[in-house]
């Protein structure tokens, strides 16, 4: 095997690297033998020259092998995991896991924290009093065996190479590389041990990938990596131009997902995406349950309660939401139809209110967030409430109000003029 410098030079010159060279640098880095500066140079070379699918598969395999793979073989059935590339108001996982588990499909769901303007399932779940996201491998296996699902953090043994590489990418301008993002996401999913992986790849203003084309390239790459590792892949693309559902934040999103599972009236787009992804996953593993029936019968809600309680959470604490006093409301200054709500601005405003992090180790305010009172398509009048703000007080509120107001567009247009992609839900890739 060539030296680390030779491997970096080969990538710098745009050569395709064989598997053993990629392994040598990734595993050398994890073992502390390849220093940060060499890994950083390698990552920049990858960023600038790209990687083929074969190289990206090798990179992913090396990252998986840098740690342990969760052994779910003791759990009968086809085990499922889900991943969304992140968005604003995306609380689909909370409902999805409950529906799948209620269908009898074992779900070992590993989730992450918020990143940039995209929220994280772990942050949302931690807004439920007592909820424990840190489970050991044995606890994961035990809980999925006994109640059919868990939603937890990756253990520290899952793809440790990714942790180190991600930290370097974050500070070396090498985050936005499709090979590096795809290997990062897929290494963690593959090491999570599930047989079937459902990916919801987001595109649009509120997503990590702004353009549909870039997101699609990434989606195909992630699918190929999964297939190369023997996984069944179900890949969906969905728009993140406008927030998903009416709630953006932490507890407020848990409340929206819980209300959906309790058959309360739910935002149409959110509801269809949950059903679409859940039904696809149910069918993919050869189960014949109806996602709609599982929700309407209350079985999915009962399963959600079981999962929360198994992880130490107090479901009643979700109702704290009813007692929270809003910080402010944003009102409409003209009449017409809401034709746009910019997800990126809403995401940034939610972070400003305290729901997200500016730096990795910041804490989040579980009660901060935004409710979209007048979503796209809604007819409004002067004085109608567009959005309600929760969380911080003082001058930040005024700043957030101005931002949120700028996220909305109200036109005298007819409903037909509303951009169709805002109302479109999923788009299957495979
Ligand atoms: N999420 C990840 O886990 N890794 C990336 O590189 C980007 C988003």
XYZ file of C-alpha atoms and ligand atoms in Angstrom:
438
model
C 0.000 0.000 0.000
C 1.340 3.462 -0.871
C 2.111 5.971 1.848
C -0.520 8.449 3.043
C 1.174 11.236 1.090
C 1.039 9.151 -2.091
C -2.656 8.465 -1.560
C -3.354 12.180 -1.078
C -1.329 12.981 -4.207
C -3.192 10.389 -6.247
C -6.536 11.905 -5.279
C -5.185 15.411 -5.808
C -4.307 14.377 -9.368
C -7.793 13.003 -9.907
C -6.994 9.306 -9.884
C -9.506 6.678 -8.834
C -8.311 5.057 -5.606
C -8.495 1.319 -5.001
C -10.300 0.040 -1.939
C -7.150 -0.812 0.074
C -5.809 2.740 -0.223
C -9.067 4.273 0.928
C -9.175 1.812 3.824
C -5.619 2.600 4.735
C -6.265 6.328 5.108
C -9.680 6.011 6.839
C -8.653 3.305 9.289
C -5.252 4.945 9.807
C -7.021 8.162 10.723
C -9.357 6.399 13.176
C -6.365 4.659 14.768
C -4.626 8.011 15.236
C -1.855 7.147 12.748
C -2.966 9.588 10.050
C -2.932 13.094 11.544
C -5.716 15.650 11.086
C -3.703 17.697 8.575
C -3.261 14.777 6.217
C -6.898 13.756 6.520
C -7.923 17.374 5.893
C -5.803 17.511 2.743
C -7.298 14.207 1.585
C -10.841 15.470 2.204
C -10.161 18.634 0.228
C -8.779 16.543 -2.641
C -11.953 14.433 -2.543
C -14.059 17.565 -2.422
C -12.324 19.045 -5.477
C -11.803 15.897 -7.574
C -14.809 13.851 -6.502
C -15.057 10.111 -6.065
C -16.580 7.426 -8.248
C -19.424 5.314 -6.902
C -16.941 2.463 -6.341
C -14.634 4.720 -4.305
C -17.571 6.061 -2.308
C -18.682 2.501 -1.554
C -15.123 1.686 -0.377
C -15.015 4.835 1.737
C -18.338 3.909 3.334
C -17.213 0.327 4.004
C -14.041 1.555 5.687
C -16.067 3.940 7.851
C -18.466 1.135 8.840
C -15.478 -1.072 9.691
C -13.925 1.662 11.824
C -16.397 0.675 14.540
C -18.971 -1.934 15.316
C -22.056 -2.986 13.411
C -25.103 -3.452 15.543
C -26.137 -7.093 15.537
C -29.917 -7.212 15.266
C -30.024 -10.891 14.281
C -31.635 -11.872 17.583
C -34.741 -9.898 16.565
C -37.009 -11.892 14.239
C -38.207 -10.284 11.003
C -36.868 -7.720 8.554
C -35.464 -4.819 10.563
C -36.041 -1.327 9.286
C -34.321 2.043 9.691
C -35.267 5.405 8.238
C -33.276 8.511 7.481
C -34.263 11.954 6.304
C -31.559 14.228 4.964
C -33.134 16.921 7.092
C -35.463 19.792 6.839
C -37.605 22.360 8.561
C -40.580 20.932 10.436
C -39.757 17.350 9.480
C -41.243 15.324 12.325
C -42.154 12.397 10.066
C -39.864 9.947 11.898
C -41.811 10.293 15.143
C -45.026 9.088 13.530
C -43.342 6.747 11.044
C -41.642 4.637 13.700
C -44.897 4.249 15.649
C -46.837 3.198 12.541
C -44.226 0.664 11.421
C -43.900 -0.834 14.886
C -47.695 -1.027 15.148
C -47.632 -2.955 11.854
C -45.257 -5.416 13.495
C -42.196 -4.275 11.547
C -39.195 -4.031 13.899
C -37.637 -0.570 13.731
C -34.208 0.198 15.159
C -34.149 3.894 14.399
C -30.942 5.774 14.909
C -31.389 9.502 14.809
C -29.308 12.618 14.962
C -29.404 16.105 16.378
C -30.226 19.314 14.601
C -27.634 20.579 12.148
C -27.751 24.094 10.735
C -31.371 24.988 10.083
C -32.487 21.374 9.979
C -34.007 19.994 13.169
C -32.967 16.700 14.743
C -35.203 13.912 15.985
C -33.145 13.469 19.177
C -33.606 17.115 20.160
C -37.327 16.781 19.558
C -37.632 13.616 21.640
C -35.651 15.114 24.495
C -38.373 17.733 24.846
C -40.474 14.917 26.339
C -39.647 14.876 30.070
C -37.371 11.981 30.977
C -36.884 10.660 27.445
C -33.556 8.813 27.154
C -31.945 8.810 23.726
C -28.723 7.091 24.761
C -29.275 3.335 24.631
C -26.601 0.642 24.705
C -26.499 -1.966 21.933
C -28.076 -4.472 24.302
C -30.845 -2.035 25.280
C -31.603 -1.421 21.602
C -31.887 -5.145 20.903
C -33.969 -5.739 24.051
C -36.366 -2.881 23.388
C -36.882 -3.684 19.705
C -37.453 -7.343 20.676
C -39.994 -6.507 23.355
C -41.997 -3.597 21.915
C -40.901 -3.535 18.281
C -39.066 -0.203 18.099
C -36.659 2.280 19.549
C -35.505 5.752 18.528
C -32.040 6.425 19.841
C -28.697 8.097 19.311
C -25.904 6.288 17.537
C -23.729 4.559 20.099
C -20.153 5.793 20.169
C -19.054 2.544 18.554
C -21.026 3.258 15.381
C -18.796 4.546 12.561
C -16.273 6.436 14.750
C -14.412 7.444 11.577
C -17.415 9.557 10.624
C -17.287 11.492 13.867
C -13.667 12.489 13.291
C -14.059 13.119 9.575
C -17.220 15.155 10.072
C -15.505 17.374 12.648
C -12.705 18.073 10.155
C -15.091 18.698 7.252
C -17.002 21.157 9.353
C -13.938 23.394 9.711
C -12.175 22.819 6.379
C -14.871 23.783 3.880
C -15.453 20.184 2.793
C -19.000 19.479 3.976
C -20.855 19.829 0.656
C -19.376 16.931 -1.267
C -21.857 14.307 -2.427
C -19.380 11.465 -1.804
C -18.551 12.722 1.672
C -22.178 13.330 2.652
C -23.334 10.007 1.205
C -20.578 7.990 2.907
C -21.179 9.828 6.181
C -24.911 9.155 6.228
C -24.732 5.620 4.876
C -21.871 4.454 7.112
C -24.020 5.203 10.154
C -27.134 3.630 8.652
C -25.286 0.475 7.567
C -23.575 0.107 10.945
C -27.030 0.466 12.518
C -27.647 -3.095 11.386
C -31.082 -2.803 9.734
C -31.955 -4.900 6.673
C -34.078 -2.285 4.933
C -33.290 1.426 4.888
C -35.802 4.050 3.868
C -34.269 7.348 2.786
C -36.247 10.551 2.463
C -33.971 12.812 0.452
C -34.943 16.451 0.705
C -34.358 19.218 -1.798
C -35.220 22.895 -1.788
C -34.587 26.039 0.206
C -34.937 24.424 3.619
C -32.825 21.379 2.694
C -29.145 20.675 2.738
C -29.264 20.194 -1.065
C -31.011 23.132 -2.685
C -31.467 21.766 -6.188
C -33.516 18.742 -7.156
C -30.752 17.520 -9.460
C -28.057 17.637 -6.763
C -30.351 15.904 -4.300
C -31.206 13.232 -6.851
C -27.542 12.529 -7.595
C -26.967 12.138 -3.877
C -30.041 9.938 -3.488
C -28.860 7.594 -6.253
C -25.396 7.436 -4.704
C -26.793 6.575 -1.281
C -29.037 3.948 -2.819
C -26.072 2.364 -4.626
C -23.987 2.357 -1.442
C -26.805 0.616 0.427
C -27.290 -1.982 -2.291
C -23.534 -2.642 -2.396
C -23.756 -3.422 1.324
C -26.612 -5.878 0.792
C -29.337 -3.542 2.051
C -32.799 -3.212 0.621
C -33.170 0.479 -0.185
C -36.397 2.443 -0.437
C -35.615 5.965 -1.604
C -37.994 8.861 -1.838
C -37.371 12.497 -2.773
C -39.444 15.247 -1.220
C -39.560 19.016 -1.420
C -38.396 21.183 1.462
C -39.138 24.572 -0.078
C -41.798 25.276 2.530
C -41.878 23.977 6.114
C -43.357 20.519 6.569
C -46.550 20.798 8.609
C -47.499 23.671 10.873
C -44.948 23.274 13.662
C -41.231 24.076 13.690
C -39.205 23.557 16.870
C -38.903 20.722 19.331
C -41.816 20.055 21.696
C -44.141 21.834 19.259
C -43.187 19.268 16.604
C -43.649 16.358 18.983
C -47.087 17.744 19.746
C -47.946 17.941 16.049
C -46.811 14.351 15.449
C -48.660 13.144 18.566
C -51.828 14.944 17.495
C -51.586 13.324 14.076
C -51.323 9.892 15.726
C -54.377 10.793 17.820
C -56.320 11.570 14.657
C -56.479 15.315 15.166
C -56.763 17.405 12.024
C -53.308 17.504 10.441
C -51.640 19.527 7.719
C -52.413 17.722 4.451
C -48.862 17.647 3.119
C -47.413 16.327 6.357
C -50.097 13.698 6.579
C -49.586 12.472 3.028
C -45.814 12.285 3.414
C -46.107 10.248 6.625
C -48.580 7.868 5.006
C -46.609 7.612 1.796
C -43.314 6.778 3.498
C -44.905 4.470 6.067
C -46.916 2.545 3.484
C -43.895 2.170 1.177
C -41.823 0.794 4.024
C -44.591 -1.569 5.142
C -44.938 -2.959 1.604
C -41.166 -3.172 1.103
C -40.828 -5.650 3.961
C -43.750 -7.729 2.712
C -46.237 -6.696 5.373
C -49.846 -6.101 4.326
C -50.964 -3.621 7.005
C -52.575 -0.340 6.114
C -50.787 2.673 7.564
C -54.052 4.631 7.576
C -55.862 1.893 9.530
C -53.060 1.721 12.083
C -53.425 5.432 12.775
C -57.211 5.584 12.631
C -57.580 2.612 14.985
C -55.326 4.295 17.564
C -52.800 1.422 17.387
C -50.000 3.671 16.171
C -50.625 6.141 19.001
C -50.579 3.310 21.598
C -47.277 2.166 20.140
C -45.877 5.688 20.332
C -46.813 5.815 24.032
C -45.129 2.433 24.564
C -41.912 3.619 22.900
C -41.840 6.855 24.909
C -42.444 4.998 28.175
C -39.868 2.310 27.387
C -37.300 5.092 27.009
C -38.263 6.751 30.282
C -40.401 9.543 28.844
C -43.577 10.979 30.306
C -46.143 11.237 27.502
C -48.263 13.659 29.541
C -45.418 16.177 29.360
C -46.281 16.698 25.666
C -49.426 18.486 26.845
C -47.243 21.124 28.536
C -47.536 22.707 25.169
C -51.087 23.837 25.932
C -49.865 25.986 28.842
C -47.150 27.871 27.024
C -47.673 31.552 26.424
C -46.617 32.654 22.945
C -43.834 35.231 22.733
C -45.493 37.047 19.834
C -47.668 36.684 16.776
C -46.981 37.863 13.232
C -50.008 39.337 11.476
C -50.832 39.830 7.861
C -50.808 43.363 6.477
C -52.942 42.686 3.405
C -55.597 40.303 2.170
C -55.154 37.521 -0.369
C -53.726 34.019 -0.372
C -50.520 32.842 1.233
C -48.492 31.793 -1.812
C -45.128 31.133 -0.183
C -43.513 30.423 3.179
C -39.739 30.215 2.869
C -38.551 27.171 4.819
C -35.001 28.441 5.094
C -36.058 31.701 6.736
C -38.447 29.851 9.042
C -35.640 27.467 10.007
C -33.272 30.330 10.755
C -35.954 32.134 12.751
C -36.659 29.027 14.783
C -32.952 28.750 15.612
C -32.898 32.412 16.560
C -35.758 31.786 18.973
C -33.611 29.094 20.589
C -34.883 25.865 19.027
C -31.595 25.052 17.255
C -27.861 25.341 17.705
C -25.308 27.741 16.310
C -22.454 25.496 17.492
C -22.311 21.770 18.024
C -22.312 21.874 21.828
C -24.949 24.583 22.323
C -28.057 23.573 24.210
C -31.498 23.933 22.671
C -34.648 25.452 24.145
C -37.178 22.656 23.900
C -40.092 25.052 24.179
C -38.949 27.475 21.467
C -40.440 27.305 18.015
C -42.899 28.597 15.473
C -46.438 27.648 14.575
C -47.472 28.419 11.012
C -51.058 29.567 11.440
C -51.597 30.446 7.787
C -49.870 27.902 5.542
C -49.475 28.083 1.763
C -52.897 28.086 0.140
C -54.667 29.747 3.052
C -56.876 32.751 2.363
C -55.989 35.625 4.710
C -57.160 39.112 5.560
C -55.435 42.144 7.012
C -54.778 41.272 10.649
C -54.950 37.482 10.180
C -52.314 35.637 12.183
C -49.603 34.241 9.906
C -47.424 32.669 12.599
C -47.057 32.369 16.371
C -43.636 32.522 18.027
C -42.583 30.654 21.147
C -39.422 30.908 23.152
C -37.147 33.772 23.912
C -38.055 37.294 24.837
C -36.621 40.786 24.346
C -35.071 42.197 21.221
C -34.591 38.797 19.604
C -38.345 38.419 19.335
C -38.647 41.584 17.266
C -35.845 40.366 15.021
C -37.496 36.940 14.620
C -40.863 38.580 13.903
C -39.379 40.629 11.085
C -37.662 37.572 9.644
C -40.808 35.470 9.814
C -42.858 38.196 8.197
C -40.356 38.240 5.335
C -40.745 34.467 4.901
C -44.403 34.833 3.976
C -45.717 35.979 0.655
C -49.331 37.013 0.367
C -50.718 37.679 -3.099
C -54.018 38.417 -4.623
C -53.381 35.335 -6.725
C -55.854 32.549 -7.033
C -55.093 29.186 -5.451
C -54.218 27.832 -8.884
C -51.173 30.072 -9.094
C -49.541 28.584 -6.053
C -46.418 26.800 -7.106
C -47.425 23.174 -7.556
C -44.247 21.758 -6.045
C -45.253 23.186 -2.677
C -48.208 20.875 -2.637
C -46.488 17.863 -4.113
C -45.418 15.216 -1.673
C -43.097 12.327 -2.372
C -41.422 11.214 -5.537
C -40.238 7.637 -5.499
C -36.766 6.904 -6.739
C -36.925 3.145 -6.483
N -25.510 14.423 7.810
C -24.517 13.566 8.060
O -24.639 12.683 8.867
N -23.374 13.702 7.373
C -23.197 14.648 6.465
O -22.148 14.696 5.879
C -24.235 15.546 6.228
C -25.397 15.414 6.906
